């Protein structure tokens, strides 16, 4: 038979692993004993606490924390929850908040420098990259992406689902563009592509935008202006 | 080019050199013996042999290698190969 | 139940990724359902060799972290509908995946596929341990160079220590002309040193470079390397295929050259 109460310490907190089979009264007694034994070890520290193993009501948790306070000099600052359901609720709330943000505002950031394979630039706002995005590099933005340079990598605009997001690049040769839920990839025939690129050595600024579920790439001129929604 | 090919013919071919160097490197890679253990064994061997003959410890060479068995099977076996030079010119007179 | 084969070498740059792509293509050409897994997290390459880099949405790390289902991450090949690629992540490192997760992943894929080929990263660290975790057998790729053969020997030792049942050798980038002059070890020399069974000899062939440029494996094409990879695929399926006579084709090249001389 293992111990009913096991204390695990982390950098900023402690985890109480409680035996799920033990009854609550035994647990209370054992927690009291454990912590009074460890008074010297913990000293007057401030810790966060989380409970594992045994299902506890909020009242029971408070009661256990009071027991800890009575039996040693430790101060429990907060309870950290380990509940996947609750975590999911938090995550969704956070995401909704972010959606609101990007729909209501047109804020942006700048990034200077080239992005190379394996590098990822992940931003909450629109982003203006002064430099190239090389193959294998990735830019993810909840807003728009403007590349003042060559776009040869992956870019994901409107990452939280904004279908009005767009991508502009001085030299538009991405491996993949994603806007909201749509994905477009580069053509499969690389040889012809390279030849074409050499031919069009004078780079033309292009814009990629989403229209009825499809991503279109067009030269950035007055014809596409009606398609841009800020 | 003529002198080059002559030079190569007169000596071993580079693929043969590669092969023999590899065999050596791989046998020592495969040896389970740690260098410390090897050193201990070496010292013990020297001690025992020096009881009977005067040996040259500088020229000593002991290693564990994979050697072919001298029968038709063509299999290999791990063996301790020791080459221990003796100082005395006529070692075993009594 | 599918078979899981890891393609490994120890030393980098000897042709693991090219071999994985080509053998996978060969098996698919013969009607087998094949999954290729790039286990080189942080330095992915199998996708570009297969020419599928523009299709990647999810990757290996997304699968093991349950960000997506396996089927969402598997990319169907351009030419062979029963060939799939599970690409590696470019932005994580080897520690993003554990051997246990790889075991589970390959275990799940076994039910769907006839063959699962794992492209192993160079080295003997975490990435190698991940790649071999779920493997039934191994193909060790080496070139006839001292550094590559020595590393292959180390790898074979590690595979044995990890109870990987069958281990077969692929000698890559062999140059028959240099072997003849005595300036390159022959495949027999390499087999003698490494003491494992040979499954294929792939000649040094410029078509390989062209094929990787285009992102289309060349298995089954007319060139020597294409035939060599087809033969390896057939041998994996248990066919008894004679080895290519590289000498004969050499004289073919000489004949070819003499046409131009005229």
Coordinates of C-alpha atoms in Angstrom, one line a residue:
Chain A
X1 CA 0.0 0.0 0.0
X2 CA 1.5 3.3 -1.1
X3 CA 1.3 6.5 0.9
X4 CA -1.9 8.4 0.8
X5 CA -0.3 11.8 0.4
X6 CA 2.8 12.6 -1.7
X7 CA 4.2 16.1 -2.0
X8 CA 6.0 17.0 -5.2
X9 CA 7.9 20.3 -5.4
X10 CA 8.4 22.3 -8.5
X11 CA 10.2 25.7 -9.0
X12 CA 7.2 27.8 -8.1
X13 CA 4.8 25.5 -6.6
X14 CA 3.9 22.2 -5.0
X15 CA 1.7 19.4 -6.2
X16 CA -0.2 17.3 -3.7
X17 CA -0.7 13.8 -5.1
X18 CA -3.5 12.3 -3.2
X19 CA -4.4 8.6 -3.2
X20 CA -7.8 8.3 -5.0
X21 CA -8.8 5.3 -2.8
X22 CA -8.2 7.0 0.5
X23 CA -11.2 8.6 2.2
X24 CA -11.2 12.4 2.8
X25 CA -10.9 12.2 6.6
X26 CA -7.7 10.1 6.4
X27 CA -6.3 12.5 3.8
X28 CA -6.9 15.5 6.1
X29 CA -5.0 13.8 8.9
X30 CA -2.1 12.7 6.6
X31 CA -1.8 16.2 5.0
X32 CA -1.5 17.7 8.5
X33 CA 1.1 15.2 9.5
X34 CA 3.1 15.6 6.3
X35 CA 3.3 19.3 6.4
X36 CA 4.1 19.6 10.1
X37 CA 7.0 17.3 9.5
X38 CA 8.2 19.5 6.7
X39 CA 7.9 22.9 8.4
X40 CA 11.6 23.3 8.5
X41 CA 12.1 22.2 4.9
X42 CA 9.6 24.7 3.4
X43 CA 10.4 27.6 5.7
X44 CA 8.3 30.7 5.1
X45 CA 8.0 30.2 1.4
X46 CA 5.1 31.4 -0.9
X47 CA 3.9 28.7 -3.2
X48 CA 1.2 27.9 -5.7
X49 CA -0.5 24.6 -5.1
X50 CA -2.3 22.0 -7.2
X51 CA -4.1 18.8 -6.3
X52 CA -3.9 15.5 -8.2
X53 CA -5.3 12.1 -7.9
X54 CA -8.2 12.6 -5.5
X55 CA -11.4 14.4 -6.8
X56 CA -12.0 17.3 -4.4
X57 CA -14.7 19.9 -4.0
X58 CA -13.8 23.6 -3.7
X59 CA -14.7 23.5 0.0
X60 CA -12.4 20.5 0.6
X61 CA -9.6 22.2 -1.2
X62 CA -9.9 25.3 1.0
X63 CA -10.0 23.1 4.0
X64 CA -6.8 21.3 3.0
X65 CA -5.1 24.6 2.4
X66 CA -6.2 25.8 5.9
X67 CA -4.7 22.6 7.3
X68 CA -1.5 23.4 5.6
X69 CA -1.4 26.9 7.0
X70 CA -2.1 25.6 10.5
X71 CA 0.7 23.1 10.3
X72 CA 3.6 25.0 8.8
X73 CA 4.8 28.4 7.9
X74 CA 4.1 28.0 4.2
X75 CA 1.8 30.4 2.5
X76 CA -0.4 29.1 -0.3
X77 CA -0.9 31.9 -2.8
X78 CA -3.2 30.3 -5.3
X79 CA -4.6 27.0 -6.5
X80 CA -3.6 25.9 -10.0
X81 CA -6.2 23.9 -11.7
X82 CA -5.4 20.8 -13.6
X83 CA -8.8 20.4 -15.3
X84 CA -8.7 19.9 -19.1
X85 CA -12.3 21.1 -19.5
X86 CA -11.7 24.3 -17.7
X87 CA -8.4 24.8 -19.7
X88 CA -10.4 24.4 -23.0
X89 CA -12.9 27.1 -21.8
X90 CA -10.0 29.5 -21.1
X91 CA -8.4 28.8 -24.4
X92 CA -11.6 29.5 -26.3
X93 CA -12.3 32.7 -24.4
X94 CA -8.8 33.8 -25.2
X95 CA -9.2 33.0 -28.9
X96 CA -12.6 34.8 -29.1
X97 CA -10.9 37.9 -27.5
X98 CA -8.2 37.8 -30.1
X99 CA -10.7 37.5 -33.0
X100 CA -12.4 40.6 -31.7
X101 CA -9.1 42.4 -31.6
X102 CA -8.1 41.7 -35.1
X103 CA -11.6 42.4 -36.5
X104 CA -11.9 45.7 -34.8
X105 CA -8.3 47.1 -35.1
X106 CA -5.8 47.6 -37.8
X107 CA -2.7 47.6 -35.7
X108 CA 0.6 46.3 -37.1
X109 CA 4.2 45.6 -36.3
X110 CA 7.4 45.8 -38.3
X111 CA 10.0 43.1 -38.6
X112 CA 13.4 43.8 -40.2
X113 CA 15.6 41.0 -41.6
X114 CA 15.4 37.9 -43.6
X115 CA 13.6 34.8 -42.4
X116 CA 15.2 31.5 -43.2
X117 CA 14.1 27.9 -43.3
X118 CA 12.9 26.8 -39.9
X119 CA 12.2 30.3 -38.6
X120 CA 8.7 31.2 -37.7
X121 CA 7.4 34.7 -37.1
X122 CA 4.1 34.5 -35.3
X123 CA 2.3 37.7 -34.5
X124 CA -1.1 38.7 -33.2
X125 CA -1.4 41.8 -35.4
X126 CA -0.7 42.6 -39.0
X127 CA 3.0 42.4 -39.9
X128 CA 5.3 44.2 -42.3
X129 CA 8.5 42.3 -43.0
X130 CA 11.4 44.4 -44.4
X131 CA 13.4 41.6 -45.9
X132 CA 13.0 38.2 -47.6
X133 CA 11.0 35.2 -46.5
X134 CA 13.1 32.2 -47.7
X135 CA 11.7 28.7 -48.6
X136 CA 10.9 26.8 -45.4
X137 CA 10.4 30.0 -43.3
X138 CA 6.9 30.9 -42.1
X139 CA 5.0 34.0 -41.1
X140 CA 1.8 33.6 -39.2
X141 CA -0.3 36.7 -38.5
X142 CA -3.9 37.2 -37.3
X143 CA -4.0 40.2 -39.6
X144 CA -2.4 41.1 -42.9
X145 CA 1.2 40.3 -44.1
X146 CA 3.2 42.8 -46.1
X147 CA 6.6 41.6 -47.4
X148 CA 8.9 44.3 -48.6
X149 CA 11.2 41.8 -50.2
X150 CA 10.9 38.4 -51.8
X151 CA 8.2 36.0 -50.4
X152 CA 9.5 32.4 -51.2
X153 CA 8.3 30.6 -48.0
X154 CA 5.0 30.0 -46.2
X155 CA 2.7 32.7 -45.1
X156 CA -0.5 32.4 -43.1
X157 CA -2.7 35.6 -42.9
X158 CA -5.9 35.9 -40.9
X159 CA -4.7 33.0 -38.8
X160 CA -7.7 33.3 -36.4
X161 CA -10.1 33.0 -39.2
X162 CA -10.4 36.5 -40.7
X163 CA -11.3 36.1 -44.3
X164 CA -10.5 39.7 -45.2
X165 CA -6.8 39.3 -44.4
X166 CA -4.4 39.6 -47.4
X167 CA -0.8 39.2 -48.3
X168 CA 1.3 41.7 -50.3
X169 CA 4.8 41.0 -51.5
X170 CA 7.2 42.8 -53.8
X171 CA 8.2 39.4 -55.2
X172 CA 5.4 36.9 -54.8
X173 CA 6.8 33.3 -55.1
X174 CA 5.4 31.6 -52.0
X175 CA 5.5 27.8 -51.4
X176 CA 2.2 28.1 -49.7
X177 CA -0.3 30.9 -48.8
X178 CA -3.0 30.4 -46.2
X179 CA -5.7 32.9 -45.6
X180 CA -8.3 32.1 -42.9
X181 CA -9.3 28.5 -43.8
X182 CA -8.1 28.4 -47.4
X183 CA -4.8 27.1 -48.6
X184 CA -3.1 27.8 -51.9
X185 CA 0.2 26.1 -53.0
X186 CA 2.7 26.9 -55.6
X187 CA 2.5 25.2 -59.0
X188 CA 4.1 21.7 -59.1
X189 CA 6.4 22.3 -62.1
X190 CA 9.5 23.9 -60.7
X191 CA 11.5 24.0 -63.8
X192 CA 9.1 26.1 -65.8
X193 CA 8.5 28.2 -62.8
X194 CA 12.2 29.1 -62.5
X195 CA 12.3 30.0 -66.2
X196 CA 9.3 32.1 -65.8
X197 CA 10.8 33.8 -62.9
X198 CA 14.0 34.7 -64.7
X199 CA 11.9 36.1 -67.5
X200 CA 10.0 38.3 -65.1
X201 CA 13.2 39.5 -63.5
X202 CA 11.5 42.9 -62.9
X203 CA 9.6 42.0 -59.8
X204 CA 6.0 42.9 -59.7
X205 CA 4.2 43.7 -56.5
X206 CA 1.4 41.3 -56.0
X207 CA -1.5 40.8 -53.6
X208 CA -3.1 37.5 -52.4
X209 CA -6.6 37.7 -51.1
X210 CA -9.5 35.4 -50.4
X211 CA -12.7 35.5 -52.5
X212 CA -15.5 33.0 -52.1
X213 CA -13.2 30.4 -50.5
X214 CA -10.4 30.7 -53.2
X215 CA -7.1 32.5 -52.9
X216 CA -6.3 34.8 -55.8
X217 CA -3.0 36.4 -56.6
X218 CA -3.1 39.5 -58.6
X219 CA -0.8 42.4 -59.4
X220 CA -1.3 45.2 -56.9
X221 CA -3.0 47.8 -59.1
X222 CA -6.2 49.8 -59.1
X223 CA -8.2 46.8 -60.4
X224 CA -7.8 44.9 -57.1
X225 CA -8.4 47.9 -54.8
X226 CA -12.1 47.1 -54.4
X227 CA -11.1 43.6 -53.2
X228 CA -9.1 44.9 -50.3
X229 CA -11.1 45.2 -47.1
X230 CA -9.3 46.7 -44.1
Chain B
X1 CA 50.1 10.9 -66.0
X2 CA 52.4 8.1 -66.8
X3 CA 54.6 8.5 -63.8
X4 CA 51.5 8.7 -61.6
X5 CA 50.0 5.4 -62.7
X6 CA 53.4 3.8 -62.3
X7 CA 53.6 5.1 -58.8
X8 CA 50.2 3.7 -58.0
X9 CA 51.0 0.3 -59.4
X10 CA 54.2 0.0 -57.5
X11 CA 52.4 0.5 -54.2
X12 CA 49.2 -0.8 -52.8
X13 CA 46.0 0.5 -54.4
X14 CA 44.2 3.2 -52.5
X15 CA 41.1 1.0 -52.1
X16 CA 43.3 -1.6 -50.4
X17 CA 44.7 1.0 -48.1
X18 CA 41.2 2.2 -47.3
X19 CA 40.1 -1.4 -46.5
X20 CA 43.0 -2.2 -44.2
X21 CA 42.7 1.2 -42.4
X22 CA 38.9 0.7 -42.0
X23 CA 39.4 -2.8 -40.6
X24 CA 41.7 -1.5 -38.0
X25 CA 39.5 1.4 -37.1
X26 CA 36.4 -0.8 -36.9
X27 CA 38.0 -3.4 -34.8
X28 CA 39.0 -0.9 -32.2
X29 CA 35.5 0.7 -32.4
X30 CA 34.0 -2.7 -31.8
X31 CA 36.3 -3.6 -28.9
X32 CA 34.3 -3.9 -25.8
X33 CA 37.5 -3.4 -23.7
X34 CA 37.7 0.1 -22.2
X35 CA 41.1 1.8 -22.4
X36 CA 41.6 1.6 -18.6
X37 CA 40.9 -2.2 -18.6
X38 CA 43.2 -2.5 -21.5
X39 CA 46.0 -0.7 -19.6
X40 CA 45.5 -3.0 -16.6
X41 CA 45.6 -6.1 -18.7
X42 CA 48.7 -4.8 -20.4
X43 CA 50.5 -4.2 -17.1
X44 CA 49.6 -7.7 -15.8
X45 CA 50.9 -9.3 -19.0
X46 CA 54.1 -7.4 -18.7
X47 CA 54.5 -8.5 -15.1
X48 CA 54.1 -12.1 -15.8
X49 CA 56.3 -12.3 -18.9
X50 CA 59.1 -10.2 -17.2
X51 CA 59.4 -13.1 -14.7
X52 CA 60.9 -15.2 -17.5
X53 CA 62.4 -12.8 -20.0
X54 CA 63.7 -9.3 -20.2
X55 CA 61.2 -7.4 -22.4
X56 CA 61.2 -4.1 -24.2
X57 CA 58.2 -2.3 -22.8
X58 CA 58.5 0.6 -25.3
X59 CA 57.9 -1.6 -28.3
X60 CA 55.1 -3.4 -26.7
X61 CA 51.8 -3.7 -28.6
X62 CA 48.7 -5.4 -27.2
X63 CA 45.3 -5.2 -28.8
X64 CA 41.9 -7.0 -29.0
X65 CA 41.0 -7.8 -32.6
X66 CA 38.7 -9.9 -34.7
X67 CA 40.7 -12.6 -36.4
X68 CA 39.7 -15.2 -38.9
X69 CA 39.6 -18.7 -37.6
X70 CA 42.0 -21.1 -39.3
X71 CA 39.5 -23.6 -40.6
X72 CA 37.1 -23.9 -43.5
X73 CA 34.3 -22.1 -41.8
X74 CA 35.7 -18.7 -42.6
X75 CA 34.2 -17.4 -39.3
X76 CA 35.9 -14.8 -37.1
X77 CA 36.7 -14.7 -33.4
X78 CA 37.9 -12.0 -31.0
X79 CA 41.5 -12.4 -30.0
X80 CA 44.1 -10.7 -28.0
X81 CA 47.1 -10.0 -30.2
X82 CA 50.3 -9.2 -28.4
X83 CA 53.6 -8.4 -29.9
X84 CA 56.2 -8.2 -27.2
X85 CA 59.8 -7.5 -28.2
X86 CA 62.5 -9.3 -26.1
X87 CA 65.7 -7.4 -25.2
X88 CA 67.9 -10.4 -24.7
X89 CA 69.3 -11.8 -28.0
X90 CA 69.2 -15.4 -26.7
X91 CA 66.3 -15.3 -24.3
X92 CA 65.8 -18.9 -23.3
X93 CA 69.2 -20.2 -22.4
X94 CA 69.6 -21.6 -19.0
Chain C
X1 CA 0.0 -5.9 -41.0
X2 CA 2.5 -3.6 -42.6
X3 CA 6.2 -3.7 -42.2
X4 CA 8.2 -0.8 -40.7
X5 CA 11.6 -0.2 -42.3
X6 CA 14.1 2.4 -41.1
X7 CA 16.6 3.8 -43.5
X8 CA 19.7 4.9 -41.7
X9 CA 23.4 5.5 -42.1
X10 CA 25.1 7.3 -39.3
X11 CA 27.0 9.7 -41.5
X12 CA 25.1 12.4 -43.2
X13 CA 24.9 13.0 -46.9
X14 CA 25.3 9.4 -48.1
X15 CA 21.8 9.2 -49.6
X16 CA 19.3 8.2 -46.9
X17 CA 16.6 10.6 -48.1
X18 CA 17.1 9.9 -51.8
X19 CA 17.0 6.1 -51.0
X20 CA 13.8 6.5 -48.9
X21 CA 12.1 8.4 -51.7
X22 CA 13.1 6.1 -54.4
X23 CA 12.5 2.8 -52.6
X24 CA 9.1 4.1 -51.5
X25 CA 8.3 5.0 -55.0
X26 CA 9.4 1.6 -56.2
X27 CA 7.2 -0.2 -53.7
X28 CA 4.2 2.0 -54.6
X29 CA 4.8 1.3 -58.3
X30 CA 4.4 -2.4 -57.6
X31 CA 1.0 -1.7 -56.1
X32 CA 1.9 -1.6 -52.4
X33 CA 0.4 1.0 -50.1
X34 CA 3.4 2.9 -48.7
X35 CA 3.9 5.6 -46.1
X36 CA 7.1 7.6 -46.0
X37 CA 7.9 9.3 -42.7
X38 CA 10.5 12.0 -42.4
X39 CA 11.9 11.7 -38.9
X40 CA 14.5 14.4 -39.3
X41 CA 12.8 17.1 -37.2
X42 CA 14.2 20.5 -37.7
X43 CA 16.0 19.6 -41.0
X44 CA 13.2 18.2 -43.2
X45 CA 14.1 17.2 -46.7
X46 CA 12.1 14.3 -47.8
X47 CA 9.3 16.7 -48.9
X48 CA 11.5 18.5 -51.4
X49 CA 13.0 15.3 -52.7
X50 CA 9.4 14.1 -53.3
X51 CA 8.4 17.5 -54.7
X52 CA 5.6 17.8 -52.1
X53 CA 6.8 20.7 -50.0
X54 CA 4.0 23.0 -51.2
X55 CA 1.3 20.7 -49.9
X56 CA 2.4 20.5 -46.3
X57 CA -0.2 21.7 -43.8
X58 CA 0.4 19.4 -40.8
X59 CA 3.5 17.5 -39.8
X60 CA 4.8 14.6 -37.7
X61 CA 4.9 16.8 -34.5
X62 CA 1.3 17.9 -35.1
X63 CA 0.3 14.2 -35.2
X64 CA 2.1 13.2 -32.0
X65 CA 0.9 16.3 -30.2
X66 CA -2.7 15.5 -31.4
X67 CA -3.1 18.8 -33.2
X68 CA -4.5 16.8 -36.1
X69 CA -5.4 13.3 -37.1
X70 CA -2.8 11.2 -39.0
X71 CA -4.9 11.2 -42.1
X72 CA -4.9 15.0 -42.2
X73 CA -1.1 15.1 -42.1
X74 CA -0.4 12.4 -44.7
X75 CA 0.2 13.9 -48.1
X76 CA -0.7 11.9 -51.2
X77 CA 2.1 11.7 -53.8
X78 CA 1.8 13.5 -57.1
X79 CA 2.1 10.5 -59.3
X80 CA 1.3 7.4 -57.3
X81 CA -2.0 7.5 -55.4
X82 CA -1.0 4.7 -53.0
X83 CA 2.2 6.6 -51.8
X84 CA 1.9 9.0 -48.9
X85 CA 4.4 11.2 -47.1
X86 CA 4.2 12.3 -43.4
X87 CA 6.5 15.3 -43.4
X88 CA 8.7 16.4 -40.5
X89 CA 8.4 19.7 -38.6
X90 CA 10.9 22.3 -39.6
X91 CA 10.5 24.5 -36.5
X92 CA 10.9 22.1 -33.7
X93 CA 13.8 19.9 -32.6
X94 CA 14.3 16.2 -32.1
X95 CA 13.1 16.3 -28.5
X96 CA 9.6 17.2 -29.7
X97 CA 9.0 13.5 -30.2
X98 CA 9.7 10.5 -28.0
X99 CA 10.5 6.9 -29.0
X100 CA 7.2 5.8 -27.4
X101 CA 5.3 8.2 -29.5
X102 CA 7.0 6.9 -32.7
X103 CA 6.2 3.4 -31.7
X104 CA 2.5 4.2 -31.3
X105 CA 2.5 6.2 -34.6
X106 CA 4.1 3.4 -36.6
X107 CA 1.8 0.9 -34.9
X108 CA -1.3 2.9 -36.0
X109 CA 0.0 3.1 -39.6
X110 CA 0.6 -0.6 -39.8
X111 CA -3.1 -1.3 -40.1
X112 CA -3.4 1.0 -43.1
X113 CA -0.2 0.5 -45.1
X114 CA 1.9 -2.4 -46.5
X115 CA 5.2 -0.6 -45.9
X116 CA 6.2 2.2 -43.7
X117 CA 9.6 3.7 -44.5
X118 CA 11.3 5.9 -41.9
X119 CA 13.9 8.4 -43.2
X120 CA 16.3 8.6 -40.2
X121 CA 18.4 11.7 -39.4
X122 CA 22.2 11.5 -39.4
X123 CA 23.8 10.8 -36.1
X124 CA 23.1 8.4 -33.2
X125 CA 21.3 10.8 -30.8
X126 CA 17.6 11.3 -30.0
X127 CA 16.5 11.5 -33.7
X128 CA 18.1 8.1 -34.4
X129 CA 16.5 6.6 -31.3
X130 CA 13.1 8.0 -32.3
X131 CA 13.4 6.6 -35.9
X132 CA 14.4 3.0 -34.9
X133 CA 11.9 2.8 -32.0
X134 CA 9.1 1.3 -34.1
X135 CA 11.1 -0.4 -36.8
X136 CA 11.0 -4.1 -37.7
X137 CA 14.0 -4.0 -40.0
X138 CA 16.6 -1.6 -41.2
X139 CA 18.3 -0.6 -44.4
X140 CA 21.8 0.8 -43.8
X141 CA 23.0 3.2 -46.5
X142 CA 26.7 3.8 -47.0
X143 CA 29.1 5.0 -49.7
X144 CA 32.4 3.2 -50.4
X145 CA 34.3 5.8 -48.3
X146 CA 36.1 5.1 -45.1
X147 CA 34.1 7.7 -43.1
X148 CA 30.7 6.4 -44.3
X149 CA 31.6 2.7 -43.8
X150 CA 33.0 3.3 -40.3
X151 CA 29.8 5.1 -39.3
X152 CA 27.7 2.4 -40.8
X153 CA 29.5 -0.1 -38.7
X154 CA 28.7 1.9 -35.6
X155 CA 25.0 2.1 -36.7
X156 CA 24.8 -1.7 -37.3
X157 CA 26.1 -2.3 -33.8
X158 CA 23.5 0.0 -32.4
X159 CA 20.7 -1.6 -34.4
X160 CA 21.8 -5.0 -33.1
X161 CA 21.8 -3.7 -29.6
X162 CA 18.3 -2.4 -30.1
X163 CA 17.0 -5.7 -31.4
X164 CA 16.2 -4.6 -34.9
X165 CA 15.8 -7.9 -36.6
X166 CA 17.0 -7.7 -40.1
X167 CA 19.6 -5.3 -41.3
X168 CA 20.5 -5.0 -44.9
X169 CA 23.1 -2.9 -46.7
X170 CA 22.8 -0.5 -49.6
X171 CA 26.1 0.6 -51.1
X172 CA 25.4 4.0 -52.7
X173 CA 27.3 6.1 -55.2
X174 CA 29.6 3.3 -56.4
X175 CA 31.8 4.2 -59.4
X176 CA 32.7 1.1 -61.3
X177 CA 35.5 2.8 -63.2
X178 CA 37.2 3.8 -59.9
X179 CA 36.7 0.4 -58.4
X180 CA 38.4 -1.1 -61.5
X181 CA 41.4 1.2 -61.1
X182 CA 41.6 0.2 -57.4
X183 CA 40.8 3.7 -56.2
X184 CA 37.5 2.8 -54.7
X185 CA 36.4 0.0 -52.4
X186 CA 34.1 -2.4 -54.2
X187 CA 30.7 -3.4 -52.8
X188 CA 32.3 -6.8 -51.9
X189 CA 34.9 -5.0 -49.9
X190 CA 32.3 -3.0 -48.0
X191 CA 30.2 -6.1 -47.4
X192 CA 33.3 -8.0 -46.1
X193 CA 34.1 -5.3 -43.6
X194 CA 30.5 -4.7 -42.4
X195 CA 29.5 -8.4 -42.5
X196 CA 25.8 -7.9 -43.2
X197 CA 23.7 -8.9 -46.2
X198 CA 23.7 -6.7 -49.2
X199 CA 20.3 -5.6 -50.7
X200 CA 21.5 -3.2 -53.4
X201 CA 24.2 -1.4 -55.1
X202 CA 23.4 2.1 -56.5
X203 CA 25.9 3.5 -59.0
X204 CA 26.9 7.2 -58.8
X205 CA 24.5 8.7 -61.3
X206 CA 24.0 12.3 -62.3
X207 CA 20.3 11.5 -63.0
X208 CA 19.9 11.4 -59.2
X209 CA 20.8 15.1 -59.0
X210 CA 18.4 15.9 -61.8
X211 CA 15.7 13.9 -60.2
X212 CA 16.0 15.7 -56.8
X213 CA 16.1 19.1 -58.6
X214 CA 12.7 18.2 -60.2
X215 CA 11.3 16.6 -57.0
X216 CA 10.5 13.4 -58.8
X217 CA 12.1 10.1 -57.7
X218 CA 13.6 8.2 -60.6
X219 CA 12.9 4.6 -59.6
X220 CA 12.1 2.5 -62.7
X221 CA 13.4 5.0 -65.2
X222 CA 16.0 3.9 -67.8
X223 CA 19.1 5.2 -66.0
X224 CA 21.3 2.9 -63.8
X225 CA 20.3 4.4 -60.5
X226 CA 16.6 4.1 -61.4
X227 CA 17.0 0.4 -62.2
X228 CA 19.1 -0.1 -59.1
X229 CA 16.4 1.3 -56.8
X230 CA 13.7 -0.7 -58.6
X231 CA 15.8 -3.8 -58.0
X232 CA 16.1 -2.9 -54.3
X233 CA 12.3 -2.5 -54.1
X234 CA 11.8 -5.8 -55.7
X235 CA 14.2 -7.5 -53.3
X236 CA 12.3 -6.0 -50.4
X237 CA 9.2 -7.8 -51.8
X238 CA 11.2 -11.0 -51.8
X239 CA 12.0 -11.3 -55.5
X240 CA 15.3 -12.7 -56.4
X241 CA 16.8 -10.1 -58.7
X242 CA 20.3 -10.3 -60.1
X243 CA 22.7 -7.4 -59.4
X244 CA 23.2 -4.9 -62.2
X245 CA 26.4 -5.5 -64.2
X246 CA 27.8 -2.0 -63.8
X247 CA 30.8 -3.0 -66.0
X248 CA 28.6 -3.6 -69.1
X249 CA 26.9 -0.3 -68.8
X250 CA 30.3 1.3 -68.5
X251 CA 31.3 0.0 -71.9
X252 CA 27.9 1.3 -73.1
X253 CA 29.0 4.8 -72.0
X254 CA 32.3 4.3 -73.8
X255 CA 30.4 3.4 -76.9
X256 CA 28.3 6.4 -76.4
X257 CA 31.4 8.5 -76.0
X258 CA 33.0 7.0 -79.2
X259 CA 29.9 8.1 -81.2
X260 CA 30.7 11.7 -80.3
X261 CA 34.4 11.3 -81.1
X262 CA 33.6 10.3 -84.7

